[in-house]
Coordinates of C-alpha atoms in Angstrom, one line a residue:
X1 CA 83.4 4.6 -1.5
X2 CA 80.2 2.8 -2.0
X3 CA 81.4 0.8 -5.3
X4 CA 80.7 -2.5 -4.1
X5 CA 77.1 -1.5 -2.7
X6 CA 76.5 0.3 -6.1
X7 CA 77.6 -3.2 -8.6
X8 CA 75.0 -5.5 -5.5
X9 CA 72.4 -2.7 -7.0
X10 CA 73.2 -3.4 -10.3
X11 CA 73.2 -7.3 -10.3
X12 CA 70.0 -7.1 -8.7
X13 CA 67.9 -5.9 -11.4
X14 CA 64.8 -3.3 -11.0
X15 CA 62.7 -6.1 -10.4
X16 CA 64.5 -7.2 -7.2
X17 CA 65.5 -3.3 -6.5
X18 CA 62.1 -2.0 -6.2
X19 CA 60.8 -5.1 -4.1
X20 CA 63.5 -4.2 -1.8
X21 CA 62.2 -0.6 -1.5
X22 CA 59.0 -2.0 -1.2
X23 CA 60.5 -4.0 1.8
X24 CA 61.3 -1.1 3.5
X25 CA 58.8 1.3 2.5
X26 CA 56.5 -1.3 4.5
X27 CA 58.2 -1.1 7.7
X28 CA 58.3 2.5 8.2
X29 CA 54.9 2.6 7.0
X30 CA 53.5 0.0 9.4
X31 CA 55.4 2.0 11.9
X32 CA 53.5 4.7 11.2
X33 CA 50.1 3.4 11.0
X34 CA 50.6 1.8 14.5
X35 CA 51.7 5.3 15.7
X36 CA 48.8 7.1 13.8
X37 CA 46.1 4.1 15.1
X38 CA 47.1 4.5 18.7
X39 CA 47.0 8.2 18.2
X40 CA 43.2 8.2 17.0
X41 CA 42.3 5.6 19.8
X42 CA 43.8 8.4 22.0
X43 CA 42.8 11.6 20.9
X44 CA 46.4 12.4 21.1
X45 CA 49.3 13.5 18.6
X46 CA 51.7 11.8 21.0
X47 CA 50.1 9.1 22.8
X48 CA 53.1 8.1 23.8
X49 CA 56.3 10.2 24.9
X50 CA 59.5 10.0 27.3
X51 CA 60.3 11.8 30.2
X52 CA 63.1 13.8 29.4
X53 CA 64.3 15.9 32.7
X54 CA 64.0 14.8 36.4
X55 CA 61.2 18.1 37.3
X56 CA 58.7 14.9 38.3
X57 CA 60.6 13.3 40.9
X58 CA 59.9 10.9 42.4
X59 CA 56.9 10.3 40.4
X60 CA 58.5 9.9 37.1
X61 CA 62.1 9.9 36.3
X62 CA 64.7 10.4 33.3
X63 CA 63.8 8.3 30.6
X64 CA 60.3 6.6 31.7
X65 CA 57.9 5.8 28.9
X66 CA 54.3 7.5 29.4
X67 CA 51.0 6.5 27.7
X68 CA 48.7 9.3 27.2
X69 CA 45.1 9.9 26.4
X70 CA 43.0 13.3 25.7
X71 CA 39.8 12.7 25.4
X72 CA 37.7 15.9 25.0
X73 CA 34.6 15.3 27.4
X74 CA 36.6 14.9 30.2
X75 CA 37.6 17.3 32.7
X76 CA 41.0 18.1 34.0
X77 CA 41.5 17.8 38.0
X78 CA 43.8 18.9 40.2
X79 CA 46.4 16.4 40.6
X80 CA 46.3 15.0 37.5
X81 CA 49.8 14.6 35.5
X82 CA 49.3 16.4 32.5
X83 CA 51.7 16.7 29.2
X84 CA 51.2 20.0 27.9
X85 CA 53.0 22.0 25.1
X86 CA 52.6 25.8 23.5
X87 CA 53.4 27.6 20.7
X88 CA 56.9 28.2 20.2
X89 CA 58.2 25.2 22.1
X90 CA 59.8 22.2 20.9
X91 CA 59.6 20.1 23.2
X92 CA 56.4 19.2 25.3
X93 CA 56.7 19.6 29.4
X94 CA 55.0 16.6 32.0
X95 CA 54.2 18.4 35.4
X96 CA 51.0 18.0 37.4
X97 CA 47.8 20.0 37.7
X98 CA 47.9 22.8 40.6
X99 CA 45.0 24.6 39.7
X100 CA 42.1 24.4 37.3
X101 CA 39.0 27.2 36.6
X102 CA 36.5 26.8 33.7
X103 CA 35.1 30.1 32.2
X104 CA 32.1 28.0 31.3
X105 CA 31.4 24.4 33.2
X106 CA 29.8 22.6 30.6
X107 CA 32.2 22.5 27.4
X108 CA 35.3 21.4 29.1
X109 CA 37.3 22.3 26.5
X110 CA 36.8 25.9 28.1
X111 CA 38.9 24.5 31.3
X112 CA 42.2 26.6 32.3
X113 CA 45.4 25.3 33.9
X114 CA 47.8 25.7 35.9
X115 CA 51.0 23.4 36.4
X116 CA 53.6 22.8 38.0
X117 CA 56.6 20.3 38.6
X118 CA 57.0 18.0 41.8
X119 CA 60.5 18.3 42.0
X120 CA 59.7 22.4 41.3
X121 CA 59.6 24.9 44.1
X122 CA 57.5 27.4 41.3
X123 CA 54.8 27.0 39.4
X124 CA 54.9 26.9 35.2
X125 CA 53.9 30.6 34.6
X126 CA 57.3 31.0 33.4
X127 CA 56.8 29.0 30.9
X128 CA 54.0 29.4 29.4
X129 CA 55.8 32.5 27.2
X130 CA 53.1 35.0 28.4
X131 CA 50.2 33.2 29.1
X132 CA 49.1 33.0 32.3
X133 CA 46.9 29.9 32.3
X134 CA 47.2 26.5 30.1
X135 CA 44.1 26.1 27.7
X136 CA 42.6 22.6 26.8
X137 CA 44.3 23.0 23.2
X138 CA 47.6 23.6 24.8
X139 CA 47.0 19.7 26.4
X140 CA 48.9 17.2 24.7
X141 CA 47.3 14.5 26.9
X142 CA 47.1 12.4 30.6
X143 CA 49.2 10.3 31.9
X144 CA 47.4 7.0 32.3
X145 CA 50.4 4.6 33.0
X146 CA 54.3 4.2 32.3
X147 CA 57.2 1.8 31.8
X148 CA 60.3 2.8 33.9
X149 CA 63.2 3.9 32.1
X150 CA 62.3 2.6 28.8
X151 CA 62.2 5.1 27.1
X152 CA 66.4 5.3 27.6
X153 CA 66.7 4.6 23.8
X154 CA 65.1 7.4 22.8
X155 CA 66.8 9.4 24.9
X156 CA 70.5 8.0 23.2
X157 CA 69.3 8.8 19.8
X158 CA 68.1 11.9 20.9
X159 CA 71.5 13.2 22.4
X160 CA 73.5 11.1 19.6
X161 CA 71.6 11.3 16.1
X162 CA 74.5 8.7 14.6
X163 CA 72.4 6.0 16.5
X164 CA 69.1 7.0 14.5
X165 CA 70.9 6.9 11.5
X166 CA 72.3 3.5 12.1
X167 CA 68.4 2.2 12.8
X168 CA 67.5 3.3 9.8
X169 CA 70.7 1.5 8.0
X170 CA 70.1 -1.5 10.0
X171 CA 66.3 -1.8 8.6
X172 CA 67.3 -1.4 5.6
X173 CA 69.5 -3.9 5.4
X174 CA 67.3 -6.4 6.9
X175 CA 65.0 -5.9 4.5
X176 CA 67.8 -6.1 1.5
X177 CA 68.9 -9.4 3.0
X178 CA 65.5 -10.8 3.5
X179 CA 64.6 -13.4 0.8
X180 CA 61.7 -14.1 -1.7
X181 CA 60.9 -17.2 -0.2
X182 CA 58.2 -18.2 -2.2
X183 CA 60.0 -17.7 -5.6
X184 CA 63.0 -19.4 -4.1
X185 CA 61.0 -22.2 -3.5
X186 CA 59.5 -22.1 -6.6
X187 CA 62.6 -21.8 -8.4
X188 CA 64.2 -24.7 -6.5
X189 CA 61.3 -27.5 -7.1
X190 CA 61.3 -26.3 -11.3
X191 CA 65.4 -27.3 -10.6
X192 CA 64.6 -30.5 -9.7
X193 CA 62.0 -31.3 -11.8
X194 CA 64.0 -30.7 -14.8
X195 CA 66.8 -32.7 -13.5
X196 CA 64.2 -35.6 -12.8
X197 CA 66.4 -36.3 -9.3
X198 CA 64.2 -38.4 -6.6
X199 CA 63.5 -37.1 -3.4
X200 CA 66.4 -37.2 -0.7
X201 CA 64.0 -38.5 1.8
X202 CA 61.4 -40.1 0.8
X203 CA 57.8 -40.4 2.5
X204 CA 54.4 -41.3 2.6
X205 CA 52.9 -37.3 2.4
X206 CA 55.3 -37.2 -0.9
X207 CA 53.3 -36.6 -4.5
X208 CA 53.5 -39.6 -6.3
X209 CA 55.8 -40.7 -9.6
X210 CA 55.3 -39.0 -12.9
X211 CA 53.7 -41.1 -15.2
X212 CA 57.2 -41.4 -17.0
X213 CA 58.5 -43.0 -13.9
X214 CA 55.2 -45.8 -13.3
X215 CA 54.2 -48.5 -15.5
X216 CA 50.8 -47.2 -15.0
X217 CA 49.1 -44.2 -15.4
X218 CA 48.6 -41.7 -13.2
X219 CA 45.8 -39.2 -12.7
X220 CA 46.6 -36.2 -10.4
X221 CA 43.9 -34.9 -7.6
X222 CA 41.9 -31.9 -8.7
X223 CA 42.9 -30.2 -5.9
X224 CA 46.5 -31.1 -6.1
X225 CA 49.4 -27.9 -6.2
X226 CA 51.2 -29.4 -9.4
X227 CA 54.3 -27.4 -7.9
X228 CA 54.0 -29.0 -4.2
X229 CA 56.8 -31.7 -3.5
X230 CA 54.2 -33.4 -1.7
X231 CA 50.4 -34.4 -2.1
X232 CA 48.3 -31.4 -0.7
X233 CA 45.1 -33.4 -1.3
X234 CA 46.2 -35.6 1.3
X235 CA 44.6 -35.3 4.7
X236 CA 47.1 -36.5 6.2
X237 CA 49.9 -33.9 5.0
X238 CA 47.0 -31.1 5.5
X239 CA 46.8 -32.3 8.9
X240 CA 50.4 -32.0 9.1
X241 CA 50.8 -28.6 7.5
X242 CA 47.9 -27.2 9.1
X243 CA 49.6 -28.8 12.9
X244 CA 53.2 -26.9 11.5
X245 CA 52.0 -23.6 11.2
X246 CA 50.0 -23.8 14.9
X247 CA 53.8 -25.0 16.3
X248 CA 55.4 -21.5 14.9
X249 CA 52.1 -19.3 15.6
X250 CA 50.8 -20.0 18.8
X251 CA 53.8 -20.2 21.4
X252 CA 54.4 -16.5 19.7
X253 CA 50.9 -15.5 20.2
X254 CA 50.8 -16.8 24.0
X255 CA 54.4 -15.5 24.2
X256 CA 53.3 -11.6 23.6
X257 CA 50.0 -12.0 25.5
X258 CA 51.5 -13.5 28.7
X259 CA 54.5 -10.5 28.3
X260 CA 52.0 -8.0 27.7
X261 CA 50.0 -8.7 30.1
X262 CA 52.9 -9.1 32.7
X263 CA 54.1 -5.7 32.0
X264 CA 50.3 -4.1 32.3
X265 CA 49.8 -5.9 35.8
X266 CA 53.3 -5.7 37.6
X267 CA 55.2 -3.3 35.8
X268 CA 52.6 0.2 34.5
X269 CA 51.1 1.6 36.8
X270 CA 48.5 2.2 37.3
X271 CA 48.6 -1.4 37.3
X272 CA 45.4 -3.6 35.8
X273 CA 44.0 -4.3 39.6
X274 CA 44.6 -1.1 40.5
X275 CA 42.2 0.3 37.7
X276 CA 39.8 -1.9 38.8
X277 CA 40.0 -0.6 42.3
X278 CA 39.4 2.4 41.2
X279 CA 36.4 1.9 39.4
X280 CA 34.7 -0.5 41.7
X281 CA 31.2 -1.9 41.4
X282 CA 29.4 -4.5 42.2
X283 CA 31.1 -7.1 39.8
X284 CA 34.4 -6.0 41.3
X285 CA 36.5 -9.4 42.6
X286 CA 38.7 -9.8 44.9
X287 CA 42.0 -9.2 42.4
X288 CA 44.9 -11.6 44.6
X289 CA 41.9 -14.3 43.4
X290 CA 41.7 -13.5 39.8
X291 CA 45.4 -13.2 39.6
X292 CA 46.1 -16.7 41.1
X293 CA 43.6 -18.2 38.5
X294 CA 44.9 -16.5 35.3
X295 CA 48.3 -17.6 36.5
X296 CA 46.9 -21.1 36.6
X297 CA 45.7 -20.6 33.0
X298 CA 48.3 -18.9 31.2
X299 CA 50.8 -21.8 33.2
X300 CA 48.7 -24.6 31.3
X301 CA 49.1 -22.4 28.4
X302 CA 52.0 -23.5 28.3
X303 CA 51.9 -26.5 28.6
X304 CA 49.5 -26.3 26.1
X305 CA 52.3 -25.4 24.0
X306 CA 54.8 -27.9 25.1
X307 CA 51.9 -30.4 23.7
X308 CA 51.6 -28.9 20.4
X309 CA 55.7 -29.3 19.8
X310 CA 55.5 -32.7 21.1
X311 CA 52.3 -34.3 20.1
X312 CA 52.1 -37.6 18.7
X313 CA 48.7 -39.3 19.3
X314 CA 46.6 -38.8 16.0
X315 CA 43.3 -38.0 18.5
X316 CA 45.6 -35.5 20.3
X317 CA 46.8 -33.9 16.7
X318 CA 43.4 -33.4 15.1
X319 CA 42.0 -32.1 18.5
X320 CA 44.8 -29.0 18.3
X321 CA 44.3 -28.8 15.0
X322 CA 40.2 -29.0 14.5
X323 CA 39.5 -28.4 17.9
X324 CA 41.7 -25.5 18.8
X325 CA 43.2 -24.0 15.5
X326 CA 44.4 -20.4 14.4
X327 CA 41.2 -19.2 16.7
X328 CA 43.3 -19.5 20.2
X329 CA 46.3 -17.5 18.1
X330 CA 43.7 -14.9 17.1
X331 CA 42.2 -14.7 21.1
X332 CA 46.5 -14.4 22.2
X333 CA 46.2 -11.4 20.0
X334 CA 43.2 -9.5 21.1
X335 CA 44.6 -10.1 25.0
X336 CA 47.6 -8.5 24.0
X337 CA 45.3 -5.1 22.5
X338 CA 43.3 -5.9 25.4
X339 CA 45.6 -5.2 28.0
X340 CA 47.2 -2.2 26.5
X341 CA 43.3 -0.6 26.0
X342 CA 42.8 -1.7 29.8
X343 CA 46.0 0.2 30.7
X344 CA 45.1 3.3 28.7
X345 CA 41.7 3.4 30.4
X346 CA 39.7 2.9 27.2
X347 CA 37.1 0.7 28.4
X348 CA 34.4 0.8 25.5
X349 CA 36.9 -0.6 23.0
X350 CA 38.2 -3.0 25.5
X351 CA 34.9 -4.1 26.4
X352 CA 34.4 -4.8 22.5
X353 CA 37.7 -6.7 22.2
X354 CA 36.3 -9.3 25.1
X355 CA 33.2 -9.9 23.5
X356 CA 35.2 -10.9 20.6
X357 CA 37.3 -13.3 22.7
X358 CA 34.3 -14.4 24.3
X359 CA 32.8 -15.1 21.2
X360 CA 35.6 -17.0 20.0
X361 CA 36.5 -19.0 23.1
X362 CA 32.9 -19.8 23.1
X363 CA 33.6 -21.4 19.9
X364 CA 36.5 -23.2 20.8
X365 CA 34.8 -24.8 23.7
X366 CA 31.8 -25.8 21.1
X367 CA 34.2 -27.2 18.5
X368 CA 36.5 -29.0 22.0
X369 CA 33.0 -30.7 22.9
X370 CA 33.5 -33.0 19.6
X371 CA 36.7 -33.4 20.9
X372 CA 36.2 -34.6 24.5
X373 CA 38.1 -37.8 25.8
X374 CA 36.4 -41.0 27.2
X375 CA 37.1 -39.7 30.4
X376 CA 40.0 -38.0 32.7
X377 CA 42.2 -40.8 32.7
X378 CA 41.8 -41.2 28.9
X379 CA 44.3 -39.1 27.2
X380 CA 44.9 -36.7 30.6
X381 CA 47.0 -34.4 28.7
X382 CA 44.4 -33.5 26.9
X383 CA 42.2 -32.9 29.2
X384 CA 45.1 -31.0 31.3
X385 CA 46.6 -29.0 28.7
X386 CA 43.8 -28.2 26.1
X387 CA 40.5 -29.0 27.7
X388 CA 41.2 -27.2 30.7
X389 CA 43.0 -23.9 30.3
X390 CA 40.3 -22.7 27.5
X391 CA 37.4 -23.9 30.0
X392 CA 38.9 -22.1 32.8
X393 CA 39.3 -18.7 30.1
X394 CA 36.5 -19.3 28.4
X395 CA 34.3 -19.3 32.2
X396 CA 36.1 -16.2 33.4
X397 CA 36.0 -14.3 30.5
X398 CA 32.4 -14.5 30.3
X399 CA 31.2 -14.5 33.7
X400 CA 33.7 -12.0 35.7
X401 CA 35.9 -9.8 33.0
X402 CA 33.3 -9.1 30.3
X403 CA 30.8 -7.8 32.6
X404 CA 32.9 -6.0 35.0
X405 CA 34.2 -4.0 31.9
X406 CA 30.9 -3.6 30.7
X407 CA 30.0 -2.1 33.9
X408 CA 32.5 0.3 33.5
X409 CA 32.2 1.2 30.4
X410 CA 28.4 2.3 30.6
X411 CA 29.3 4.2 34.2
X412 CA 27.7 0.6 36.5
X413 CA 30.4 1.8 39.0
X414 CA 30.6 3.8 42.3
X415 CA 33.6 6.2 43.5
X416 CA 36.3 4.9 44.6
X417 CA 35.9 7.2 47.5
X418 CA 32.2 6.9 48.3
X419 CA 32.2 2.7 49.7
X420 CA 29.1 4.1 51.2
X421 CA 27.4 3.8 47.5
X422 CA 28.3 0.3 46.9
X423 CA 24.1 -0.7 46.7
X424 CA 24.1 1.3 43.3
X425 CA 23.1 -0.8 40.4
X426 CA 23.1 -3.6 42.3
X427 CA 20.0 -5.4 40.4
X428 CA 22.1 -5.2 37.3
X429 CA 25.0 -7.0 38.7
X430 CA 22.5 -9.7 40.6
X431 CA 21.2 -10.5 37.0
X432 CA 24.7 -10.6 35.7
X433 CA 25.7 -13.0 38.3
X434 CA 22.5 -15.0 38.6
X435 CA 22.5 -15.9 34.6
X436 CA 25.9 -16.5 33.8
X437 CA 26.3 -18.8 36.7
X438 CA 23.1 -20.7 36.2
X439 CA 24.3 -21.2 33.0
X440 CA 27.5 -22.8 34.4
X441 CA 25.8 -25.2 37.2
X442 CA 23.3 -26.2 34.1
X443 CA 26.2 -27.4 32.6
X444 CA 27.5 -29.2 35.5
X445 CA 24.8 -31.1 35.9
X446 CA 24.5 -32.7 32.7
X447 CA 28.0 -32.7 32.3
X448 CA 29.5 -33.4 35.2
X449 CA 32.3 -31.1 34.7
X450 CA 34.8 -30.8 37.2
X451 CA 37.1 -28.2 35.9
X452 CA 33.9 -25.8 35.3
X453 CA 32.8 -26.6 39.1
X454 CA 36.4 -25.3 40.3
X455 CA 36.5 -22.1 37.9
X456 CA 33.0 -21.3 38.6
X457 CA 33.3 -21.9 42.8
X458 CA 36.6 -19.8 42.5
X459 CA 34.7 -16.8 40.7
X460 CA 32.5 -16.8 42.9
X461 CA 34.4 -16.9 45.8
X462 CA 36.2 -13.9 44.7
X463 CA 33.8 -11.6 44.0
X464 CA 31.8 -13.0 47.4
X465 CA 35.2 -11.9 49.2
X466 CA 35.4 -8.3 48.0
X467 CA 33.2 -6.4 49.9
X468 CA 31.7 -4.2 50.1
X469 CA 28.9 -5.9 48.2
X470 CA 25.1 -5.1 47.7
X471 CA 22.7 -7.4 50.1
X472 CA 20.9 -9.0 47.0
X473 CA 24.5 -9.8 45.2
X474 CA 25.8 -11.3 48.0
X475 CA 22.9 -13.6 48.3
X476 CA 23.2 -14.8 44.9
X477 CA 26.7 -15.3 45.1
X478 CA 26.1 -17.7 48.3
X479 CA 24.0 -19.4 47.0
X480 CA 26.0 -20.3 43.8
X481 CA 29.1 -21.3 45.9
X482 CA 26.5 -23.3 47.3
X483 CA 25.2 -24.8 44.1
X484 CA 28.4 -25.4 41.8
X485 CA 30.1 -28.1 44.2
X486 CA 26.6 -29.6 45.2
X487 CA 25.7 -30.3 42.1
X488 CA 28.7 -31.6 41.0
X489 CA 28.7 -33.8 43.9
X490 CA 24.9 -35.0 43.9
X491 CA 25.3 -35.7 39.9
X492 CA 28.3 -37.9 40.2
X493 CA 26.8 -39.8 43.1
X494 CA 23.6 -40.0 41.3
X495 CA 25.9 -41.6 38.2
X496 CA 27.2 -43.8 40.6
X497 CA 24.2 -45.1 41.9
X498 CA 22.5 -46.0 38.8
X499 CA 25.5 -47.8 37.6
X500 CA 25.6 -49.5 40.4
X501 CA 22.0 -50.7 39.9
X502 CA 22.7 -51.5 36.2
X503 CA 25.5 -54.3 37.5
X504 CA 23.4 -55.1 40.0
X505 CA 20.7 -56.4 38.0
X506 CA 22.9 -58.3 35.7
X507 CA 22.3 -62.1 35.6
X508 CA 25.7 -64.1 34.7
X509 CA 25.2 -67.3 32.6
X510 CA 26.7 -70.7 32.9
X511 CA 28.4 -71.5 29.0
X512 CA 26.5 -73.3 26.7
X513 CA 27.4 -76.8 26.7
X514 CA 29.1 -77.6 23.8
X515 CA 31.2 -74.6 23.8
X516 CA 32.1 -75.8 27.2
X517 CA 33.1 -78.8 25.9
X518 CA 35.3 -77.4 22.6
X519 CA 37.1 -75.0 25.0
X520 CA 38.4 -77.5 27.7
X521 CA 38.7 -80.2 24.6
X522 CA 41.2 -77.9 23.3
X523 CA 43.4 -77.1 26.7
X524 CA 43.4 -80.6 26.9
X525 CA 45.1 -82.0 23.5
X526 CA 41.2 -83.2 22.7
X527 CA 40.6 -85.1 26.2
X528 CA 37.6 -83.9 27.6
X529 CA 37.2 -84.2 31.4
X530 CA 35.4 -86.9 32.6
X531 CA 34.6 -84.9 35.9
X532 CA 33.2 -81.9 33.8
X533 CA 31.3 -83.9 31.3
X534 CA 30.0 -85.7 33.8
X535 CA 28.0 -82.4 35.4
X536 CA 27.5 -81.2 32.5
X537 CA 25.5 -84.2 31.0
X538 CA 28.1 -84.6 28.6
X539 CA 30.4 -87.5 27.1
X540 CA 33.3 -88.6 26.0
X541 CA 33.5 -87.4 22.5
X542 CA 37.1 -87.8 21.5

């Protein structure tokens, strides 16, 4: 029955056998770090599960995905959706809280429950196989957010275990057919070598002629890959190589961090603006505002994109390459973890993974200053697609999404249900406001920098337009909607002006005479004008 898998085994040697268990021992065991890492962020041993029964209607149905946490120091209330599980059961239950006492307040691992199903006309007493009240080890976690009837796979392989089974096969035989790239390349360039055949295409990035093809001798680079079929001491094809690998990595990166992110703001819910809502303060924007402007940067994202495919100005190439690099890959990535933590409600390590981004858009924009064009009509896709959607991210990450997470993060917020305390720790967010901005209009007025006047007016505008807002934030917020387009405005006309005054002061020459003369002697076969030479004090000199 499995003859002709058993000789495929046999030609491929141990060597090759074991790398192929290797294969697949590293895909179920990155599976399971991924699992065991979200778990630890969580505090959960199922931070994530599937509804499995319709006793949450309409809140939840059949085959929804749910994203749990547990944190310990934080107190059950009534309401909450809870995913609970005691001993003897095998499979955990999602109602919501109906009740909760604490035998002692402070520990709140001390807390008792009682649950119950929407969709339920009773109470889970029954259920609880003789307990009368849930403890906090019972608690598998809280629902923070879900994906609708994702979870529908699970459910198949569930109710037909063939489908698991045939995963597992399917794995296993991607891994089987996945080849060693590297020693096939290897192998192939050793072929050709000892057959001595010329390239099939030749080119300038190729490694030049052994010295038993040249007349003359050759001395390799030091830093050349005697097994490359091209020079790798070459700027040149390190410009190239380095420009290849951005073209595969970064349309992936912005790929899964625009999906991600789509899914976390349209899709889970609680979505991301409806987190912020709930934990307002006074950094808190207006979220229709801060949704049109990400649109508008992940858009030239793309575009962004396009220009790295289709690039062919050497300027243009080095600034994607030097300018930009793996570190916009890297930031794609840590958008992507961002949005999940945001979603999960896990705002310390989100508020970490911004100050990274910051940190490295910061840099971007740094190494991008080297980078700049002569001006907005020099090279304007430039400006469009690189220059300007890492400004715009770079501004709003470190004036509006850093901060407002820090906020939350330390406890800088208000209920959602007390507007009335909106004036609490409002001198923090007036310094936030008042430094990050002045740093901006600094910069527009040395640098004249429309796209930072737009990104920083917008900002502003849309944490001005979310009120409530403290007396001394909204002052300062005023005033810097006042400041970012005046500036802009009074810099460029002050440019103006003194350019004007430069030409202005110019004095234009008449020609010296005897270049006069050898210019119009030469328009005219030799025959100098009598008429010119005449005003000019010259002669005939022909």
């Amino acid at each position: 029955m499995f003859e002709d898998e058993i000789k495929t085994l046999k030609r491929m040697g141990v060597r090759a056998l074991l790398l192929q268990v290797m294969n697949f021992a590293m895909v179920i065991s990155t599976g399971l770090m991924v699992w065991k890492g979200m778990g630890l962020a969580t505090n959960t041993e199922s931070p994530i599960v599937v509804v499995l029964s319709g006793s949450m209607e309409p809140a939840f149905y059949r085959g929804d995905l749910l994203f749990l946490t547990n944190f310990p120091n934080v107190p059950y209330q009534i309401g909450d959706i809870t995913v609970y599980k005691v001993l003897g059961q095998d499979i955990p239950i999602v109602h919501r809280v109906l009740e909760t006492h604490s035998q002692n307040v402070t520990p709140p691992t001390e807390q008792l429950l009682l649950t119950k199903g929407d969709n339920n006309e009773l109470d889970d007493i029954q259920l609880y196989r003789g307990l009368r009240w849930l403890e906090r080890k019972h608690i598998v976690g809280k629902v923070q957010g879900f994906l609708p009837y994702v979870g529908y796979a699970t459910i198949a392989m569930n109710d037909f275990p063939q489908l698991k089974y045939a995963l597992l096969g399917g794995l296993g035989d991607a891994t089987k057919q996945t080849p060693n790239l590297s020693s096939a390349t290897t192998t192939g360039l050793k072929a050709s070598s000892a057959r001595n055949e010329p390239p099939a295409e030749p080119s300038q990035y190729l490694r030049p002629p052994s010295a038993s093809q040249s007349p003359l001798p050759q001395t390799p680079h030091p830093n050349m890959d005697p097994e490359a079929p091209f020079d790798t001491a070459d700027p040149r094809t390190r410009l190239a190589l380095k420009l290849l690998r951005l073209q595969v990595l970064t349309p992936l990166s912005v790929l899964i961090n625009v999906a991600a992110n789509l899914v976390c703001a349209l899709v889970i819910s609680p979505s991301m603006a409806e987190i912020m809502e709930l934990f307002p303060n006074g950094m808190t924007p207006k979220t229709e505002m801060v949704g049109f402007y990400m649109t508008v940067v992940y858009v030239l994202l793309i575009g962004f994109c396009v220009l790295l495919i289709t690039a062919r100005n050497p300027e243009t190439k080095e600034t994607l390459v030097n300018g930009v690099g793996l570190r916009l890959v890297v930031v794609n990535w840590l958008m992507t973890a961002w949005a999940a933590l945001w979603a999960l409600q896990l705002f310390i390590p989100s508020t970490v993974v911004l100050g990274i981004v910051a940190l490295l858009l910061g840099w971007i924009a740094f190494s991008l200053f080297w980078y700049t064009p002569g001006g907005p009509l020099t090279r304007p896709f430039d400006n469009l697609f690189i220059h300007s959607p890492l400004k715009l991210w770079f501004l709003i990450t470190i004036t509006l999404d850093f901060p407002l997470s820090l906020f939350i993060a330390l406890g800088w917020n208000y209920p959602y249900t007390r507007p009335d305390m909106y004036a609490d720790r409002q001198w923090e967010a007036f310094a936030f406001i008042a430094s990050m901005h002045a740093a901006g209009v600094i910069w527009v007025f040395f640098r004249q920098d429309l796209i930072v006047t737009i990104g920083g007016l917008w900002i502003v505008l849309s944490i001005m337009l979310r009120r409530p807002k403290a007396a001394p934030v909204f002052a300062v917020l005023i005033i810097f909607a006042v400041l970012y387009p005046l500036t802009y405005i009074s810099t460029m006309a002050w440019k103006r002006l003194k350019r004007h005054e430069q030409d202005e002061g110019r004095i234009v020459l008449p020609p010296d005479e005897e270049d006069f003369l050898q210019v119009n002697g030469h328009e005219n076969g030799g025959a100098v004008n009598q008429e010119d030479a005449g005003v000019w004090g010259g002669e005939d000199r022909r």
